[in-house]
Coordinates of C-alpha atoms and ligand atoms in Angstrom, one line a residue:
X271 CA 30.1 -55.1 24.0
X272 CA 31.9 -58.1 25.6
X273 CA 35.5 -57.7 25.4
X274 CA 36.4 -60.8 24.7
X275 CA 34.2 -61.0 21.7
X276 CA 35.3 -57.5 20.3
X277 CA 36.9 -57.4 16.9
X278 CA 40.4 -55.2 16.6
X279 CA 41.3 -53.8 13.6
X280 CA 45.0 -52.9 13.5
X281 CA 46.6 -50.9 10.4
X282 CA 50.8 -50.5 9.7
X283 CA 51.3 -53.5 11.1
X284 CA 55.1 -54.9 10.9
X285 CA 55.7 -58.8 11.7
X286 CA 56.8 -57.7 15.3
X287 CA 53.7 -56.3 16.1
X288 CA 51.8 -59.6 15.3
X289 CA 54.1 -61.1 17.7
X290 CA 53.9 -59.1 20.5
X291 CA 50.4 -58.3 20.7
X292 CA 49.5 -62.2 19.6
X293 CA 51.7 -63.4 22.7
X294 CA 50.0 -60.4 24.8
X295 CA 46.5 -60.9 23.8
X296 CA 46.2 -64.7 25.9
X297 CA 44.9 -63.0 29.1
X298 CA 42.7 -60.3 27.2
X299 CA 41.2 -63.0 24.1
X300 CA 40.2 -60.0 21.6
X301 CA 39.7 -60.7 17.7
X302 CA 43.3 -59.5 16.2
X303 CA 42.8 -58.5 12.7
X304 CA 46.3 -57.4 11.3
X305 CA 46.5 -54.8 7.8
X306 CA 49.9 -54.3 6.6
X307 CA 48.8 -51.2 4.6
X308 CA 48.5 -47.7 6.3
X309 CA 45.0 -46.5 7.9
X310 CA 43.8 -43.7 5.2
X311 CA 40.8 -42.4 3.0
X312 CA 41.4 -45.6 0.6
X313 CA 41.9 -48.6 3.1
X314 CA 39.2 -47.3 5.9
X315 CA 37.2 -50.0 3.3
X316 CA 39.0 -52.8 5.0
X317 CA 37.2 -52.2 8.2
X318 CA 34.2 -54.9 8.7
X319 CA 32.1 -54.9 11.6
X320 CA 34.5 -53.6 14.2
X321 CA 34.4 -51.4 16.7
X322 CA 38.1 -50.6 17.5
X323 CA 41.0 -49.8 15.5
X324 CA 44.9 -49.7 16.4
X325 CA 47.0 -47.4 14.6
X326 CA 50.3 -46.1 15.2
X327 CA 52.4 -43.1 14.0
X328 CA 51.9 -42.4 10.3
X329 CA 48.4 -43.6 9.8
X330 CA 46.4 -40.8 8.7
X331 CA 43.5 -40.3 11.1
X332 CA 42.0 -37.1 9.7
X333 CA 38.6 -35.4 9.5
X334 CA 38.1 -37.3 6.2
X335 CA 39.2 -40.9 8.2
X336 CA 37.2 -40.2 11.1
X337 CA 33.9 -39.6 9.2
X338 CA 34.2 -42.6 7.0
X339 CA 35.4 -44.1 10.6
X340 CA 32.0 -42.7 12.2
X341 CA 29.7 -44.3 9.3
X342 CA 31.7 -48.0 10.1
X343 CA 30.5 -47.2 13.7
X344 CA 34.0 -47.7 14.6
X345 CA 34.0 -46.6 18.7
X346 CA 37.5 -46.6 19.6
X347 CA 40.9 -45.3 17.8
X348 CA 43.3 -46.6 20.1
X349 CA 46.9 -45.5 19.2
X350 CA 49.5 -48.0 19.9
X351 CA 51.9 -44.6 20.3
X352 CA 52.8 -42.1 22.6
X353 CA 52.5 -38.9 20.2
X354 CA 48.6 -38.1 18.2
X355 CA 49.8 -35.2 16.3
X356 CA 47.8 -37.5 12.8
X357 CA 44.7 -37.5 14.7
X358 CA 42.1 -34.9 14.7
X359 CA 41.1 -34.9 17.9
X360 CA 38.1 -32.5 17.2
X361 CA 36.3 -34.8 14.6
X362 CA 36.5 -37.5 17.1
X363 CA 35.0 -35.8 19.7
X364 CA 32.2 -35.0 16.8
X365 CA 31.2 -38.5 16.5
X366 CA 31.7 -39.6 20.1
X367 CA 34.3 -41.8 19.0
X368 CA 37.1 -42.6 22.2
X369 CA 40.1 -41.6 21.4
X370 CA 43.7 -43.6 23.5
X371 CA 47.4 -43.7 23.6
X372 CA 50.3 -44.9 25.0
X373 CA 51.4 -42.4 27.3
X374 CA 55.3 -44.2 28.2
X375 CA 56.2 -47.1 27.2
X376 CA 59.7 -47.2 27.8
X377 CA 60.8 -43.2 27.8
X378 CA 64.6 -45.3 28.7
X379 CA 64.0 -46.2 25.2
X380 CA 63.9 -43.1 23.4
X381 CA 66.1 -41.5 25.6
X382 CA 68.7 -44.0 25.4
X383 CA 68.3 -43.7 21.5
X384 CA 69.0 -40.1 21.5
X385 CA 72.3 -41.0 23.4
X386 CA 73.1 -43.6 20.8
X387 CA 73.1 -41.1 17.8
X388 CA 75.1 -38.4 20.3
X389 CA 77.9 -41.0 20.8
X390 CA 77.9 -42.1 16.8
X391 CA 78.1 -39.0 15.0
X392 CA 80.8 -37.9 17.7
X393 CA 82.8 -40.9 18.0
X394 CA 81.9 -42.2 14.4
X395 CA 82.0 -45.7 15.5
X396 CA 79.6 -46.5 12.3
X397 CA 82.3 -45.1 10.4
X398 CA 85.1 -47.6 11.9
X399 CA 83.0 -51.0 11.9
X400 CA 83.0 -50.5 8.5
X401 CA 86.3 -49.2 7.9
X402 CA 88.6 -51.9 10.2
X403 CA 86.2 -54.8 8.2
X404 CA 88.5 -53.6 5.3
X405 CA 92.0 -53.6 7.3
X406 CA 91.3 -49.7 7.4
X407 CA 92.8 -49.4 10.2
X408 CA 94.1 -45.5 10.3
X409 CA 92.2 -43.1 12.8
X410 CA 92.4 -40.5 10.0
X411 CA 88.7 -38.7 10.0
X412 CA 87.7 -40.4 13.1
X413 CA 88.5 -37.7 15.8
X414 CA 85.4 -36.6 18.6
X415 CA 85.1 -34.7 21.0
X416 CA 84.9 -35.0 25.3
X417 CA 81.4 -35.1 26.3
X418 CA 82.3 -34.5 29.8
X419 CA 82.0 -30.6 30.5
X420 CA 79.9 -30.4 27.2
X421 CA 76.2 -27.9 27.4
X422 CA 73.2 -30.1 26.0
X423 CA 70.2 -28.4 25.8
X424 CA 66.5 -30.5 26.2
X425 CA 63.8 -29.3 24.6
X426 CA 60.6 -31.1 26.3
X427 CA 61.3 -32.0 29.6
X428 CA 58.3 -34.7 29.7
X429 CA 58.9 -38.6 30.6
X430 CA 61.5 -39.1 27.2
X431 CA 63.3 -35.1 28.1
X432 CA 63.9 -36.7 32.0
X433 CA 65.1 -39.8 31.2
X434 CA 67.6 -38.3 28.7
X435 CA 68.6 -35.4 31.3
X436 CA 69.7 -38.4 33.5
X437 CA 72.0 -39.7 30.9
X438 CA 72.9 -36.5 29.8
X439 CA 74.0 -35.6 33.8
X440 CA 75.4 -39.1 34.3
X441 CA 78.2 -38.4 31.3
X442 CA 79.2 -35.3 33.3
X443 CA 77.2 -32.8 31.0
X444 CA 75.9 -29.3 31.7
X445 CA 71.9 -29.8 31.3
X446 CA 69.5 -26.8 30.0
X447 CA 66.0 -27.5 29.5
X448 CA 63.3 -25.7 28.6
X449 CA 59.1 -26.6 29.2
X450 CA 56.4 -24.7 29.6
X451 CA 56.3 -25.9 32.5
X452 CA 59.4 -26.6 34.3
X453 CA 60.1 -29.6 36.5
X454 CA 61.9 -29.0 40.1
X455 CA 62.8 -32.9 39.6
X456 CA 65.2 -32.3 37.3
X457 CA 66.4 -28.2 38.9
X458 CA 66.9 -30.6 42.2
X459 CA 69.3 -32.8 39.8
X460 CA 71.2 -29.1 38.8
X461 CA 69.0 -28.7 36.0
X462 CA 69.0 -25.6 34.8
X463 CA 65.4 -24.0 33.0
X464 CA 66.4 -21.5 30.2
X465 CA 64.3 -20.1 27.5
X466 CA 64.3 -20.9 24.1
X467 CA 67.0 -18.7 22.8
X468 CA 69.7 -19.1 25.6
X469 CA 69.1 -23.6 24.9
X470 CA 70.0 -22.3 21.0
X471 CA 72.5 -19.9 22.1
X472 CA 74.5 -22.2 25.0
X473 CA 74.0 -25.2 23.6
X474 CA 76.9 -27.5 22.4
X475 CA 74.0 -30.5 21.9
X476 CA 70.1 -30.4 21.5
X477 CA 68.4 -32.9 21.5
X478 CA 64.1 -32.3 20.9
X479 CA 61.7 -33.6 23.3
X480 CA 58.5 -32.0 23.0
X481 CA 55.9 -33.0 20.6
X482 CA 54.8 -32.0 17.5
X483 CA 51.9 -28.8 17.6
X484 CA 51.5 -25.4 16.4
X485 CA 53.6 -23.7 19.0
X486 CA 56.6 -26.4 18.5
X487 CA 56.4 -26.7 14.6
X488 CA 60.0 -26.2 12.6
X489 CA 61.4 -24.8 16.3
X490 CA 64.5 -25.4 14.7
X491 CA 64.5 -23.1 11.7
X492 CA 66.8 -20.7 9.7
X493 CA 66.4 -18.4 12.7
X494 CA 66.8 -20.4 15.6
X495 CA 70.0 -22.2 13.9
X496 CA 71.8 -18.6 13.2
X497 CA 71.5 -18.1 16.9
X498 CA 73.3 -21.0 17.9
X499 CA 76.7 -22.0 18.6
X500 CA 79.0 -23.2 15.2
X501 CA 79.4 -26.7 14.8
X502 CA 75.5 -27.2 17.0
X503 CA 74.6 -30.8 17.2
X504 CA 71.4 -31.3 16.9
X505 CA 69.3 -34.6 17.8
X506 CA 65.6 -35.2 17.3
X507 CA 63.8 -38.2 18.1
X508 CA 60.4 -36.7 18.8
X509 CA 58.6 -35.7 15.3
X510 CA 59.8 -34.7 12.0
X511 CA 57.7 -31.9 11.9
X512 CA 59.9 -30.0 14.3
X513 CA 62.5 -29.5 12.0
X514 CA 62.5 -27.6 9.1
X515 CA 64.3 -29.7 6.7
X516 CA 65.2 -26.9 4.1
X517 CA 66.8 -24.6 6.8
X518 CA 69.0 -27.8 8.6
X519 CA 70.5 -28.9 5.0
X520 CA 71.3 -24.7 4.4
X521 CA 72.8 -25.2 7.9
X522 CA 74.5 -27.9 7.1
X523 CA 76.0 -26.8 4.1
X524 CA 77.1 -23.8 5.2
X525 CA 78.9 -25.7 8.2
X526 CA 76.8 -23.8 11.1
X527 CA 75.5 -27.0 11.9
X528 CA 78.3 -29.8 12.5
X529 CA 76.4 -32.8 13.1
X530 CA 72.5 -33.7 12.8
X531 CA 71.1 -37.2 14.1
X532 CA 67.2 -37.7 12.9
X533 CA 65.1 -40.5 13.8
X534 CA 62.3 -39.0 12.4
X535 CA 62.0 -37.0 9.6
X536 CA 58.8 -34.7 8.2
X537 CA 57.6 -36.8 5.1
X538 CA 58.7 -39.8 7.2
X539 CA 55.1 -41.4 6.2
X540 CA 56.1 -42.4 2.8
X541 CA 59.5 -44.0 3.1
X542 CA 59.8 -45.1 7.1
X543 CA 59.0 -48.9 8.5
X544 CA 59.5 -50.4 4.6
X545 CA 62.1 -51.9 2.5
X546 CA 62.6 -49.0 -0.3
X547 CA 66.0 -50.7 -1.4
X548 CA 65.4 -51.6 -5.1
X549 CA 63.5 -48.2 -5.6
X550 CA 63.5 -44.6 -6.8
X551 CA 63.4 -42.3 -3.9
X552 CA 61.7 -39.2 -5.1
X553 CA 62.4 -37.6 -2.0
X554 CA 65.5 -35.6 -2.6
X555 CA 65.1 -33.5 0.8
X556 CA 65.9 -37.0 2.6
X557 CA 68.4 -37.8 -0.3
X558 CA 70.4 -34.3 0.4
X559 CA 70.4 -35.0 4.4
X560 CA 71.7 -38.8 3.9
X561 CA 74.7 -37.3 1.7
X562 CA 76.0 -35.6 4.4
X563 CA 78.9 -37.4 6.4
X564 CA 77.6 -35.6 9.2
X565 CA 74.2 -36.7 9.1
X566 CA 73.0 -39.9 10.9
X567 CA 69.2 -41.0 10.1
X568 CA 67.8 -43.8 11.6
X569 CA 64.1 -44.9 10.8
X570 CA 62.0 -44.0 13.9
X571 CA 63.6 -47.0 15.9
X572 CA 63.9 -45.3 18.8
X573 CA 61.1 -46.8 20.6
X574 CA 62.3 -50.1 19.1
X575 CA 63.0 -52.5 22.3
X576 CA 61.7 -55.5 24.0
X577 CA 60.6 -53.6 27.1
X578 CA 58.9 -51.3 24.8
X579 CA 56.6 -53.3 22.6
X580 CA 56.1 -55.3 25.2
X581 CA 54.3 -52.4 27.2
X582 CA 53.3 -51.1 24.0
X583 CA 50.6 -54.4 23.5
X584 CA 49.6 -54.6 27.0
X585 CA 48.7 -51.0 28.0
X586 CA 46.5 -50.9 24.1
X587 CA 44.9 -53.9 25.5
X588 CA 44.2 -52.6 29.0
X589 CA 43.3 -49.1 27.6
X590 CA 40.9 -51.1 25.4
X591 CA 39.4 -53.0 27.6
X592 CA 39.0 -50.3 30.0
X593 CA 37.3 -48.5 27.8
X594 CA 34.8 -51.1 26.7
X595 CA 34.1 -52.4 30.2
X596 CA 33.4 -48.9 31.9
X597 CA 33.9 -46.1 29.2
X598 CA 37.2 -44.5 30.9
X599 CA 40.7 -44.9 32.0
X600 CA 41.9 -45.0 35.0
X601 CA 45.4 -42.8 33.7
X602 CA 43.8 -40.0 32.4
X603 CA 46.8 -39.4 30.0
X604 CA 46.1 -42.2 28.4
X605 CA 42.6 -41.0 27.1
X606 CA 42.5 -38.2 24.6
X607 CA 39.1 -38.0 23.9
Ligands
NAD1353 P1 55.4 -36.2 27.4 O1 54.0 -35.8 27.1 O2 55.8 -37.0 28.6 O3 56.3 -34.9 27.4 C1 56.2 -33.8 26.5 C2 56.8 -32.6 27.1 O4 56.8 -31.6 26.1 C3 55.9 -32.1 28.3 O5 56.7 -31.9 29.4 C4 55.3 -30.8 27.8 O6 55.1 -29.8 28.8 C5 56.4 -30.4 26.8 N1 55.8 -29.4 25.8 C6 54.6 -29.3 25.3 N2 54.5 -28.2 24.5 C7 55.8 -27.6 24.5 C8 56.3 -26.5 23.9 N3 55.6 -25.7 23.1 N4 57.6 -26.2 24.1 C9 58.4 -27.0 25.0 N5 57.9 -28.1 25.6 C10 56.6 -28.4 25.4 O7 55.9 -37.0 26.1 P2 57.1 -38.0 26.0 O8 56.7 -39.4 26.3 O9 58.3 -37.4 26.7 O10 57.4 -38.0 24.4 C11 57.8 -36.8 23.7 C12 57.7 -37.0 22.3 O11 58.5 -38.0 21.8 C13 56.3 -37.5 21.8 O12 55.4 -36.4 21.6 C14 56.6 -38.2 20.5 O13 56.4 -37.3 19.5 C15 58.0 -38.6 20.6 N6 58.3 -40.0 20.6 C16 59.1 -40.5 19.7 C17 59.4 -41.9 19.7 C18 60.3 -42.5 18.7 O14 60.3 -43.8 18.6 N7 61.1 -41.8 18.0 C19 58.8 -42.7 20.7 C20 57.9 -42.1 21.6 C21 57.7 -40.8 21.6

């Protein structure tokens, strides 16, 4: 197959991804064909002689998806993501189909995210934009804490974990981190590798790093939060599935937990990257955590920069390319399957 000829089927897409992979595709000339809707059982139809689809994080690429994908003699799932936790990378490998990511885009991104959401739930600043617009101008409610001195624990110490340890050591925090495999990058930068318990026990701050699997699933659950320090602040930006949402509102009703940023949330799928504004939200889990002062959600924008999607398009191009010139990538993170 000639890559400049080959089709591209790309599902979830948002008007920003037209852009950036439009301006990005003049040096690679693929066919872009753009689906707003989500890749699943009932919109694999779509597909029409091509070879490659793009998906990102809540298309559903199941056993189901990948068969119907395998009878399309669709070749290549390239995920224009760093996390493939809603791929089965199994059935892939079943029907030879090539499986590639993302590996880091722009970990700064995340990473700086994650600092974002520390800084607003302790310093409230969403709270006072809106309250000095209405000549509010009393401090009354506003009151945070020093970070300097503070314990933050990382959970994943990967590209995203490092970059936020940086940060994290930069504002004069005490770092704990915990991998299953530890980095002597970040012990050189007085890092210190804990296990799990002593990150819940010590920890002022954690912030989740690792992905989603069936080791890290709900990590933070009724038993991990009863181990850690009152008034935990707790920061994910990695996948929803690594909370347990009943167990963090029961936390934060109870007061254990005294501030909770999400960027990402477990059913995430059915509400995230849409306007929802003039409907019915029938989920009340994500209706519970948004009635909480103390909560701060945000819609998996984390990876939402320039720098990002730019490298976003143009390593999903290259991977793709790669893979239809000489059936490999030269990262070997990048390829999956
Ligand atoms: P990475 O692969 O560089 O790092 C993941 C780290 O987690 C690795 O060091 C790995 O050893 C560690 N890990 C694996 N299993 C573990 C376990 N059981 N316990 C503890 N650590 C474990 O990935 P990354 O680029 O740093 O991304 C991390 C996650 O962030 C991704 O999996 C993805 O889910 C998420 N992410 C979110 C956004 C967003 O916009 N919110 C954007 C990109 C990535």
């Amino acid at each position: 197959m000639e890559p400049s000829n080959s089709k591209i089927a790309f599902f979830s897409t948002q008007p920003y991804d037209k852009t950036f992979f439009n301006k990005y595709n003049e040096g690679f000339g693929f066919q872009l064909n753009f689906f707003e809707t989500q890749l699943n059982p009932q919109t694999v139809a779509l597909i029409e002689e091509c070879e490659i689809v793009c998906v990102f994080v809540n298309d559903i690429v199941n056993e189901t998806v990948i068969n119907q994908l395998a009878e399309k003699k669709v070749k290549i799932i390239a995920l224009r993501c760093a996390g493939f936790n809603n791929v089965d990378l199994e059935a892939a490998k079943k029907h030879e189909i090539k499986v590639c990511r993302v590996p880091a885009y722009s970990p700064q991104a995340v990473a700086e995210h994650a600092m974002a959401m520390i800084l607003t739930l302790n310093r409230k600043t969403h709270k006072a934009y809106n309250r000095v617009r209405e000549q509010n101008f009393s401090l009354n409610g506003l009151l945070g804490f020093d970070l300097f001195g503070k314990t933050i624990g990382i959970i994943g110490t990967g590209n995203i974990g490092k970059a936020f340890s940086k940060i994290a050591l930069g504002f004069g925090c005490k770092v704990l981190a915990y991998d299953i495999v530890e980095s002597e990058e970040m012990k050189k930068d007085g890092v210190s590798f804990v296990g799990l318990e002593e990150i819940f026990k010590s920890s002022d701050i954690i912030s989740l790093h690792c992905p989603l699997n069936e080791q890290t699933k709900h990590v933070i659950n009724t038993t991990s939060i009863s181990f850690m320090k009152d008034s935990v602040m707790i920061i994910n930006t990695s996948r929803g599935g690594l909370i347990e949402t009943s167990s963090v509102i029961e936390g934060l009703k109870e007061g254990k937990i005294g501030y909770l940023g999400i960027d990402v949330y477990e059913q995430e799928e059915k509400l995230f990257f849409r306007d929802l504004s003039a409907d019915i939200i029938q989920d009340d889990a994500i209706q519970r955590l948004m009635s909480f002062p103390n909560v701060l959600v945000t819609a998996h924008q984390a990876f939402f920069t320039n720098e990002a999607l730019t490298q976003i398009a143009l390593v999903t191009f290259n991977n793709i390319k790669s893979l239809l010139t000489r059936n490999d990538i030269e990262n070997k993170s990048a390829l999956l399957v």
